């Protein structure tokens, strides 16, 4: 197992003569939930497609759990805004579908039928387990036509995670949902994060490593433990967009009040650093995640030494 769930080294992307991404470098730890924000058209989806392996970058290397990404694999999953569900399959069958494709063949499903039946039962059992994780234990037998947008999107999330990917990409996953459903899905991510923390405490690999594009700054700060901003508003912006913001963000538990006033400062910092086209700065000015992280760790151990408890809210490495 690699130290990083995802590693991107010197990634550049051009569409023909058009320079889109310029020297993107990024390392993500297992169990992190990272949000990406940036002006429309700056290349966020292009970056996700490169990580997914469907659209290789013009230049640069990508590793998922230390393994070079050269095409789509089980290591990297994705959830799109528009549900990728089959209307003629129930929720549990939709979730089990990826496993079926991956772990059985036509030969296995016909000639070795009894063996296949056993496997099928196993896949459906796992599917129910993952539907339970996304709060849909009651909806296993429902068809997409019988589910709300929020439920369908949660099925899509279960569909991605059942494959045990090293990282899951979410491209504006809640953009099509109304506010209440959006909140429900945000809660789900907060719950995932708490499960990650428990896994890490118990020395297990966390299940949920997520890189999520969103256009909502509040959502980014609220659900992620780290926010990344991409834009061209830096001194070498004519070469393409790059990561111009990379900082930790506060961690909320599902039961904490949804108090967005707590992060007004970070939101304003993000707005300026990533979205203000008049504010052209050194591209690395706000790319301080790893420094911020070691400072947080220092403060935390000081606090522990002084009070015997870890009371700082922040990402845990
Ligand atoms: N297949 C393509 N061919 C040519 N240009 C593209 C293609 N896909 C995206 N682009 C352009 O690349 C830029 C980045 O697109 P995209 O990654 O979709 O941005 P974002 O997701 O941040 O809105 C945009 O200017 C877009 O028009
Ligand atoms: Mg996009």
Short mmCIF file of C-alpha atoms and ligand atoms in Angstrom, two decimals:
data_model
loop_
_atom_site.label_atom_id
_atom_site.label_comp_id
_atom_site.label_asym_id
_atom_site.label_seq_id
_atom_site.Cartn_x
_atom_site.Cartn_y
_atom_site.Cartn_z
CA UNK A 1 0.00 0.00 0.00
CA UNK A 2 1.33 3.42 -0.96
CA UNK A 3 1.51 6.31 1.48
CA UNK A 4 -0.71 8.28 -0.92
CA UNK A 5 -4.08 7.30 -2.28
CA UNK A 6 -3.40 9.60 -5.21
CA UNK A 7 -0.28 11.21 -6.56
CA UNK A 8 -0.09 13.56 -9.53
CA UNK A 9 3.31 14.66 -10.80
CA UNK A 10 3.79 17.46 -13.30
CA UNK A 11 0.49 17.09 -15.10
CA UNK A 12 -0.13 19.30 -18.15
CA UNK A 13 -3.08 19.14 -20.48
CA UNK A 14 -3.74 20.72 -23.84
CA UNK A 15 -6.68 20.34 -26.22
CA UNK A 16 -4.95 20.88 -29.55
CA UNK A 17 -3.22 24.23 -29.20
CA UNK A 18 -5.27 25.28 -26.18
CA UNK A 19 -3.39 25.04 -22.91
CA UNK A 20 -5.79 23.97 -20.18
CA UNK A 21 -3.81 22.56 -17.25
CA UNK A 22 -0.31 23.67 -16.30
CA UNK A 23 1.95 21.66 -14.03
CA UNK A 24 -0.57 20.24 -11.59
CA UNK A 25 1.02 18.46 -8.63
CA UNK A 26 -1.04 16.83 -5.93
CA UNK A 27 -0.76 14.17 -3.26
CA UNK A 28 -3.78 12.92 -1.35
CA UNK A 29 -3.65 10.76 1.77
CA UNK A 30 -5.93 7.75 2.24
CA UNK A 31 -9.06 8.85 4.10
CA UNK A 32 -9.01 12.46 2.97
CA UNK A 33 -12.09 14.13 1.56
CA UNK A 34 -10.78 16.84 -0.75
CA UNK A 35 -12.92 19.44 -2.49
CA UNK A 36 -11.88 21.15 -5.74
CA UNK A 37 -13.33 24.53 -6.64
CA UNK A 38 -12.51 26.85 -9.51
CA UNK A 39 -14.02 29.06 -12.19
CA UNK A 40 -16.10 27.28 -14.78
CA UNK A 41 -13.98 25.99 -17.65
CA UNK A 42 -10.70 26.03 -15.72
CA UNK A 43 -10.16 22.31 -16.25
CA UNK A 44 -11.59 20.54 -13.18
CA UNK A 45 -13.39 17.89 -15.20
CA UNK A 46 -10.33 17.51 -17.42
CA UNK A 47 -8.27 16.77 -14.32
CA UNK A 48 -10.81 14.21 -13.06
CA UNK A 49 -10.89 12.46 -16.44
CA UNK A 50 -7.12 12.21 -16.39
CA UNK A 51 -7.22 10.67 -12.90
CA UNK A 52 -9.97 8.29 -14.00
CA UNK A 53 -7.74 7.16 -16.82
CA UNK A 54 -10.20 7.74 -19.65
CA UNK A 55 -8.41 10.85 -20.97
CA UNK A 56 -4.65 10.65 -20.40
CA UNK A 57 -2.90 13.96 -19.75
CA UNK A 58 -0.65 15.48 -22.40
CA UNK A 59 2.20 15.26 -19.93
CA UNK A 60 2.75 14.04 -16.40
CA UNK A 61 2.17 10.99 -14.23
CA UNK A 62 -0.71 9.86 -12.07
CA UNK A 63 -0.56 7.10 -9.46
CA UNK A 64 -3.50 5.60 -7.58
CA UNK A 65 -2.20 3.86 -4.48
CA UNK A 66 1.27 3.90 -6.03
CA UNK A 67 0.16 2.23 -9.27
CA UNK A 68 0.44 4.26 -12.50
CA UNK A 69 -2.93 5.13 -14.00
CA UNK A 70 -2.84 4.16 -17.67
CA UNK A 71 -6.55 3.52 -18.19
CA UNK A 72 -9.72 3.01 -16.16
CA UNK A 73 -9.38 0.43 -13.36
CA UNK A 74 -11.09 -0.58 -10.14
CA UNK A 75 -8.60 1.64 -8.29
CA UNK A 76 -10.39 4.83 -9.29
CA UNK A 77 -14.17 5.25 -9.14
CA UNK A 78 -16.38 8.11 -10.24
CA UNK A 79 -19.84 9.47 -9.48
CA UNK A 80 -21.32 11.86 -12.03
CA UNK A 81 -24.05 14.39 -11.52
CA UNK A 82 -26.49 12.45 -13.61
CA UNK A 83 -27.14 9.12 -12.03
CA UNK A 84 -25.53 6.25 -13.80
CA UNK A 85 -28.30 3.82 -12.88
CA UNK A 86 -30.07 1.22 -14.98
CA UNK A 87 -33.81 1.84 -14.87
CA UNK A 88 -34.63 -1.86 -15.22
CA UNK A 89 -32.56 -2.92 -12.18
CA UNK A 90 -33.42 -2.54 -8.50
CA UNK A 91 -31.14 -0.49 -6.26
CA UNK A 92 -29.33 -3.58 -4.99
CA UNK A 93 -28.89 -4.99 -8.49
CA UNK A 94 -27.62 -1.63 -9.71
CA UNK A 95 -25.05 -1.60 -6.92
CA UNK A 96 -24.05 -5.22 -7.52
CA UNK A 97 -23.73 -4.70 -11.27
CA UNK A 98 -20.09 -3.59 -11.27
CA UNK A 99 -19.04 -6.62 -9.24
CA UNK A 100 -20.95 -8.87 -11.62
CA UNK A 101 -19.13 -7.46 -14.65
CA UNK A 102 -15.81 -7.54 -12.90
CA UNK A 103 -15.96 -10.93 -11.24
CA UNK A 104 -17.99 -13.12 -13.56
CA UNK A 105 -17.87 -13.92 -17.26
CA UNK A 106 -20.54 -15.03 -19.70
CA UNK A 107 -19.01 -18.51 -19.54
CA UNK A 108 -19.20 -18.45 -15.75
CA UNK A 109 -22.77 -17.21 -15.77
CA UNK A 110 -23.97 -20.00 -18.09
CA UNK A 111 -21.81 -23.11 -18.01
CA UNK A 112 -20.84 -22.73 -14.37
CA UNK A 113 -24.32 -21.63 -13.38
CA UNK A 114 -24.49 -23.09 -9.82
CA UNK A 115 -21.20 -21.46 -8.90
CA UNK A 116 -22.45 -18.21 -10.40
CA UNK A 117 -25.60 -18.32 -8.28
CA UNK A 118 -23.47 -18.44 -5.16
CA UNK A 119 -21.41 -15.52 -6.34
CA UNK A 120 -24.54 -13.60 -7.25
CA UNK A 121 -25.93 -14.04 -3.74
CA UNK A 122 -22.62 -12.81 -2.35
CA UNK A 123 -22.71 -9.73 -4.63
CA UNK A 124 -26.26 -8.89 -3.59
CA UNK A 125 -25.34 -9.28 0.08
CA UNK A 126 -22.46 -6.83 -0.43
CA UNK A 127 -24.73 -4.47 -2.34
CA UNK A 128 -27.13 -4.37 0.61
CA UNK A 129 -24.20 -3.68 2.92
CA UNK A 130 -23.19 -0.68 0.81
CA UNK A 131 -26.76 0.57 0.47
CA UNK A 132 -26.89 0.43 4.26
CA UNK A 133 -23.75 2.60 4.35
CA UNK A 134 -25.46 5.29 2.30
CA UNK A 135 -28.63 5.10 4.39
CA UNK A 136 -30.73 3.17 1.88
CA UNK A 137 -31.17 -0.17 3.62
CA UNK A 138 -34.93 0.20 3.18
CA UNK A 139 -34.71 0.82 -0.58
CA UNK A 140 -32.82 -2.25 -1.82
CA UNK A 141 -35.74 -3.48 -3.92
CA UNK A 142 -36.73 -0.14 -5.38
CA UNK A 143 -36.27 0.74 -9.05
CA UNK A 144 -34.73 4.11 -10.03
CA UNK A 145 -38.17 5.29 -11.16
CA UNK A 146 -39.40 4.88 -7.59
CA UNK A 147 -36.57 6.86 -6.00
CA UNK A 148 -35.95 10.58 -5.41
CA UNK A 149 -32.95 12.30 -6.97
CA UNK A 150 -31.09 12.20 -3.66
CA UNK A 151 -31.72 8.47 -3.27
CA UNK A 152 -30.55 7.76 -6.80
CA UNK A 153 -27.40 9.74 -6.21
CA UNK A 154 -26.74 7.72 -3.05
CA UNK A 155 -27.17 4.50 -5.02
CA UNK A 156 -24.57 5.86 -7.45
CA UNK A 157 -22.23 6.51 -4.51
CA UNK A 158 -22.73 2.94 -3.25
CA UNK A 159 -22.10 1.71 -6.81
CA UNK A 160 -18.73 3.43 -6.78
CA UNK A 161 -17.63 2.34 -3.31
CA UNK A 162 -18.60 -1.32 -3.64
CA UNK A 163 -15.67 -1.72 -6.03
CA UNK A 164 -13.32 -0.79 -3.15
CA UNK A 165 -11.53 1.90 -5.16
CA UNK A 166 -8.49 3.64 -3.71
CA UNK A 167 -10.11 6.95 -4.54
CA UNK A 168 -13.54 8.06 -5.71
CA UNK A 169 -14.02 11.16 -7.87
CA UNK A 170 -17.21 13.15 -7.57
CA UNK A 171 -17.88 15.68 -10.36
CA UNK A 172 -20.47 18.17 -9.10
CA UNK A 173 -22.31 15.21 -7.63
CA UNK A 174 -25.11 17.10 -5.89
CA UNK A 175 -25.51 19.89 -8.42
CA UNK A 176 -28.84 18.65 -9.73
CA UNK A 177 -30.41 18.16 -6.30
CA UNK A 178 -32.59 20.47 -4.27
CA UNK A 179 -31.22 21.95 -1.07
CA UNK A 180 -32.66 19.36 1.35
CA UNK A 181 -31.30 16.44 -0.62
CA UNK A 182 -28.01 18.17 -1.00
CA UNK A 183 -27.77 18.47 2.77
CA UNK A 184 -28.58 14.79 3.17
CA UNK A 185 -25.71 13.86 0.90
CA UNK A 186 -23.37 16.25 2.68
CA UNK A 187 -24.25 14.48 5.94
CA UNK A 188 -23.39 11.20 4.31
CA UNK A 189 -19.91 12.50 3.48
CA UNK A 190 -19.43 13.75 7.05
CA UNK A 191 -20.38 10.30 8.29
CA UNK A 192 -17.89 8.70 5.89
CA UNK A 193 -15.19 10.98 7.25
CA UNK A 194 -15.92 9.98 10.84
CA UNK A 195 -15.69 6.33 9.79
CA UNK A 196 -12.33 7.08 8.21
CA UNK A 197 -11.09 8.54 11.49
CA UNK A 198 -12.20 5.43 13.38
CA UNK A 199 -10.51 3.19 10.82
CA UNK A 200 -7.27 5.17 11.14
CA UNK A 201 -7.39 5.02 14.94
CA UNK A 202 -7.81 1.26 14.73
CA UNK A 203 -4.92 0.94 12.27
CA UNK A 204 -7.15 -0.01 9.31
CA UNK A 205 -7.10 1.58 5.89
CA UNK A 206 -9.93 4.12 5.66
CA UNK A 207 -12.64 3.16 3.17
CA UNK A 208 -13.49 6.58 1.83
CA UNK A 209 -10.96 8.68 -0.04
CA UNK A 210 -12.74 11.29 -2.11
CA UNK A 211 -11.85 14.04 -4.55
CA UNK A 212 -14.92 16.12 -5.21
CA UNK A 213 -15.58 18.99 -7.59
CA UNK A 214 -18.21 21.43 -6.37
CA UNK A 215 -19.11 25.01 -7.26
CA UNK A 216 -20.44 25.69 -3.77
CA UNK A 217 -17.72 27.18 -1.59
CA UNK A 218 -19.70 26.52 1.60
CA UNK A 219 -20.16 22.90 0.64
CA UNK A 220 -16.47 22.53 -0.14
CA UNK A 221 -15.38 23.83 3.24
CA UNK A 222 -18.13 22.02 5.12
CA UNK A 223 -17.70 18.47 3.80
CA UNK A 224 -13.99 18.37 2.97
CA UNK A 225 -10.97 18.32 5.25
CA UNK A 226 -8.97 20.07 2.53
CA UNK A 227 -9.94 22.53 -0.16
CA UNK A 228 -8.15 22.91 -3.46
CA UNK A 229 -8.69 25.83 -5.81
CA UNK A 230 -7.75 25.77 -9.50
CA UNK A 231 -7.55 28.79 -11.75
CA UNK A 232 -5.58 30.77 -14.28
CA UNK A 233 -5.39 33.80 -12.04
CA UNK A 234 -1.70 33.48 -11.32
CA UNK A 235 1.44 34.96 -12.83
CA UNK A 236 1.86 32.15 -15.40
CA UNK A 237 -1.85 31.86 -16.13
CA UNK A 238 -1.30 32.06 -19.90
CA UNK A 239 0.13 28.54 -19.62
CA UNK A 240 -3.11 27.18 -18.18
CA UNK A 241 -4.88 26.70 -14.89
CA UNK A 242 -3.11 25.16 -11.95
CA UNK A 243 -3.64 24.58 -8.24
CA UNK A 244 -3.50 28.06 -6.71
CA UNK A 245 -5.09 27.19 -3.38
CA UNK A 246 -4.54 24.16 -1.18
CA UNK A 247 -5.36 24.44 2.51
CA UNK A 248 -6.95 22.35 5.25
CA UNK A 249 -10.54 23.12 6.15
CA UNK A 250 -12.36 22.53 9.43
CA UNK A 251 -13.88 19.13 10.05
CA UNK A 252 -17.53 18.90 11.07
CA UNK A 253 -19.30 15.89 12.51
CA UNK A 254 -22.78 15.06 11.25
CA UNK A 255 -24.24 16.13 14.62
CA UNK A 256 -22.48 19.53 14.66
CA UNK A 257 -24.62 22.55 13.82
CA UNK A 258 -24.41 23.53 10.15
CA UNK A 259 -22.92 26.89 10.98
CA UNK A 260 -21.43 28.39 7.84
CA UNK A 261 -20.56 31.63 9.66
CA UNK A 262 -17.69 29.68 11.21
CA UNK A 263 -15.80 29.72 7.95
CA UNK A 264 -16.53 33.10 6.44
CA UNK A 265 -12.84 33.93 6.54
CA UNK A 266 -11.80 30.88 4.58
CA UNK A 267 -14.58 31.43 2.09
CA UNK A 268 -13.43 34.99 1.46
CA UNK A 269 -9.83 33.83 1.17
CA UNK A 270 -10.91 31.24 -1.40
CA UNK A 271 -12.99 33.71 -3.34
CA UNK A 272 -10.05 36.05 -3.63
CA UNK A 273 -7.34 33.48 -4.24
CA UNK A 274 -9.25 31.40 -6.80
CA UNK A 275 -12.06 33.44 -8.35
CA UNK A 276 -10.85 37.06 -8.41
CA UNK A 277 -9.45 37.66 -11.87
CA UNK A 278 -7.92 40.97 -10.83
CA UNK A 279 -5.89 39.34 -8.12
CA UNK A 280 -2.94 37.84 -9.96
CA UNK A 281 -0.46 36.28 -7.57
CA UNK A 282 2.38 33.83 -7.31
CA UNK A 283 0.81 30.45 -8.01
CA UNK A 284 2.11 28.98 -4.77
CA UNK A 285 0.99 31.73 -2.43
CA UNK A 286 -1.97 29.77 -1.04
CA UNK A 287 -0.64 26.29 -1.70
CA UNK A 288 0.28 25.59 1.89
CA UNK A 289 -1.56 22.40 2.80
CA UNK A 290 1.45 20.33 3.89
CA UNK A 291 2.90 23.19 5.94
CA UNK A 292 -0.48 23.94 7.49
CA UNK A 293 -0.84 20.26 8.28
CA UNK A 294 2.46 19.98 10.13
CA UNK A 295 1.62 23.15 12.05
CA UNK A 296 -1.76 21.70 13.00
CA UNK A 297 -0.05 18.51 14.16
CA UNK A 298 2.39 20.54 16.26
CA UNK A 299 -0.39 22.58 17.87
CA UNK A 300 -2.29 19.42 18.52
CA UNK A 301 0.59 17.70 20.28
CA UNK A 302 1.23 20.87 22.31
CA UNK A 303 -2.39 20.90 23.31
CA UNK A 304 -2.24 17.23 24.20
CA UNK A 305 0.86 17.82 26.32
CA UNK A 306 -0.80 20.74 28.10
CA UNK A 307 -4.31 19.46 28.63
CA UNK A 308 -4.11 15.76 28.00
CA UNK A 309 -6.67 15.95 25.23
CA UNK A 310 -6.74 16.63 21.53
CA UNK A 311 -9.25 19.40 21.10
CA UNK A 312 -8.26 20.98 17.83
CA UNK A 313 -10.65 20.57 14.97
CA UNK A 314 -8.80 19.93 11.77
CA UNK A 315 -7.73 17.23 9.42
CA UNK A 316 -5.86 14.41 11.06
CA UNK A 317 -2.92 13.20 9.03
N1 LIG B 1 -12.83 17.50 -25.57
C1 LIG B 1 -12.48 18.79 -25.55
N2 LIG B 1 -11.94 19.36 -26.64
C2 LIG B 1 -11.57 20.66 -26.64
N3 LIG B 1 -11.69 21.47 -25.60
C3 LIG B 1 -12.23 20.97 -24.48
C4 LIG B 1 -12.65 19.60 -24.39
N4 LIG B 1 -13.13 19.37 -23.15
C5 LIG B 1 -13.02 20.54 -22.49
N5 LIG B 1 -12.49 21.50 -23.28
C6 LIG B 1 -12.17 22.89 -22.87
O1 LIG B 1 -11.21 22.82 -21.84
C7 LIG B 1 -11.49 23.75 -20.81
C8 LIG B 1 -11.67 23.03 -19.49
O2 LIG B 1 -12.87 22.25 -19.51
P1 LIG B 1 -13.38 21.44 -18.24
O3 LIG B 1 -12.32 20.54 -17.78
O4 LIG B 1 -14.67 20.82 -18.60
O5 LIG B 1 -13.60 22.62 -17.19
P2 LIG B 1 -14.41 22.64 -15.79
O6 LIG B 1 -14.79 21.25 -15.46
O7 LIG B 1 -13.48 23.27 -14.81
O8 LIG B 1 -15.60 23.53 -16.03
C9 LIG B 1 -12.72 24.52 -21.27
O9 LIG B 1 -12.29 25.69 -21.90
C10 LIG B 1 -13.37 23.59 -22.26
O10 LIG B 1 -14.08 24.32 -23.22
MG1 LIG B 2 -16.65 20.34 -15.11
#
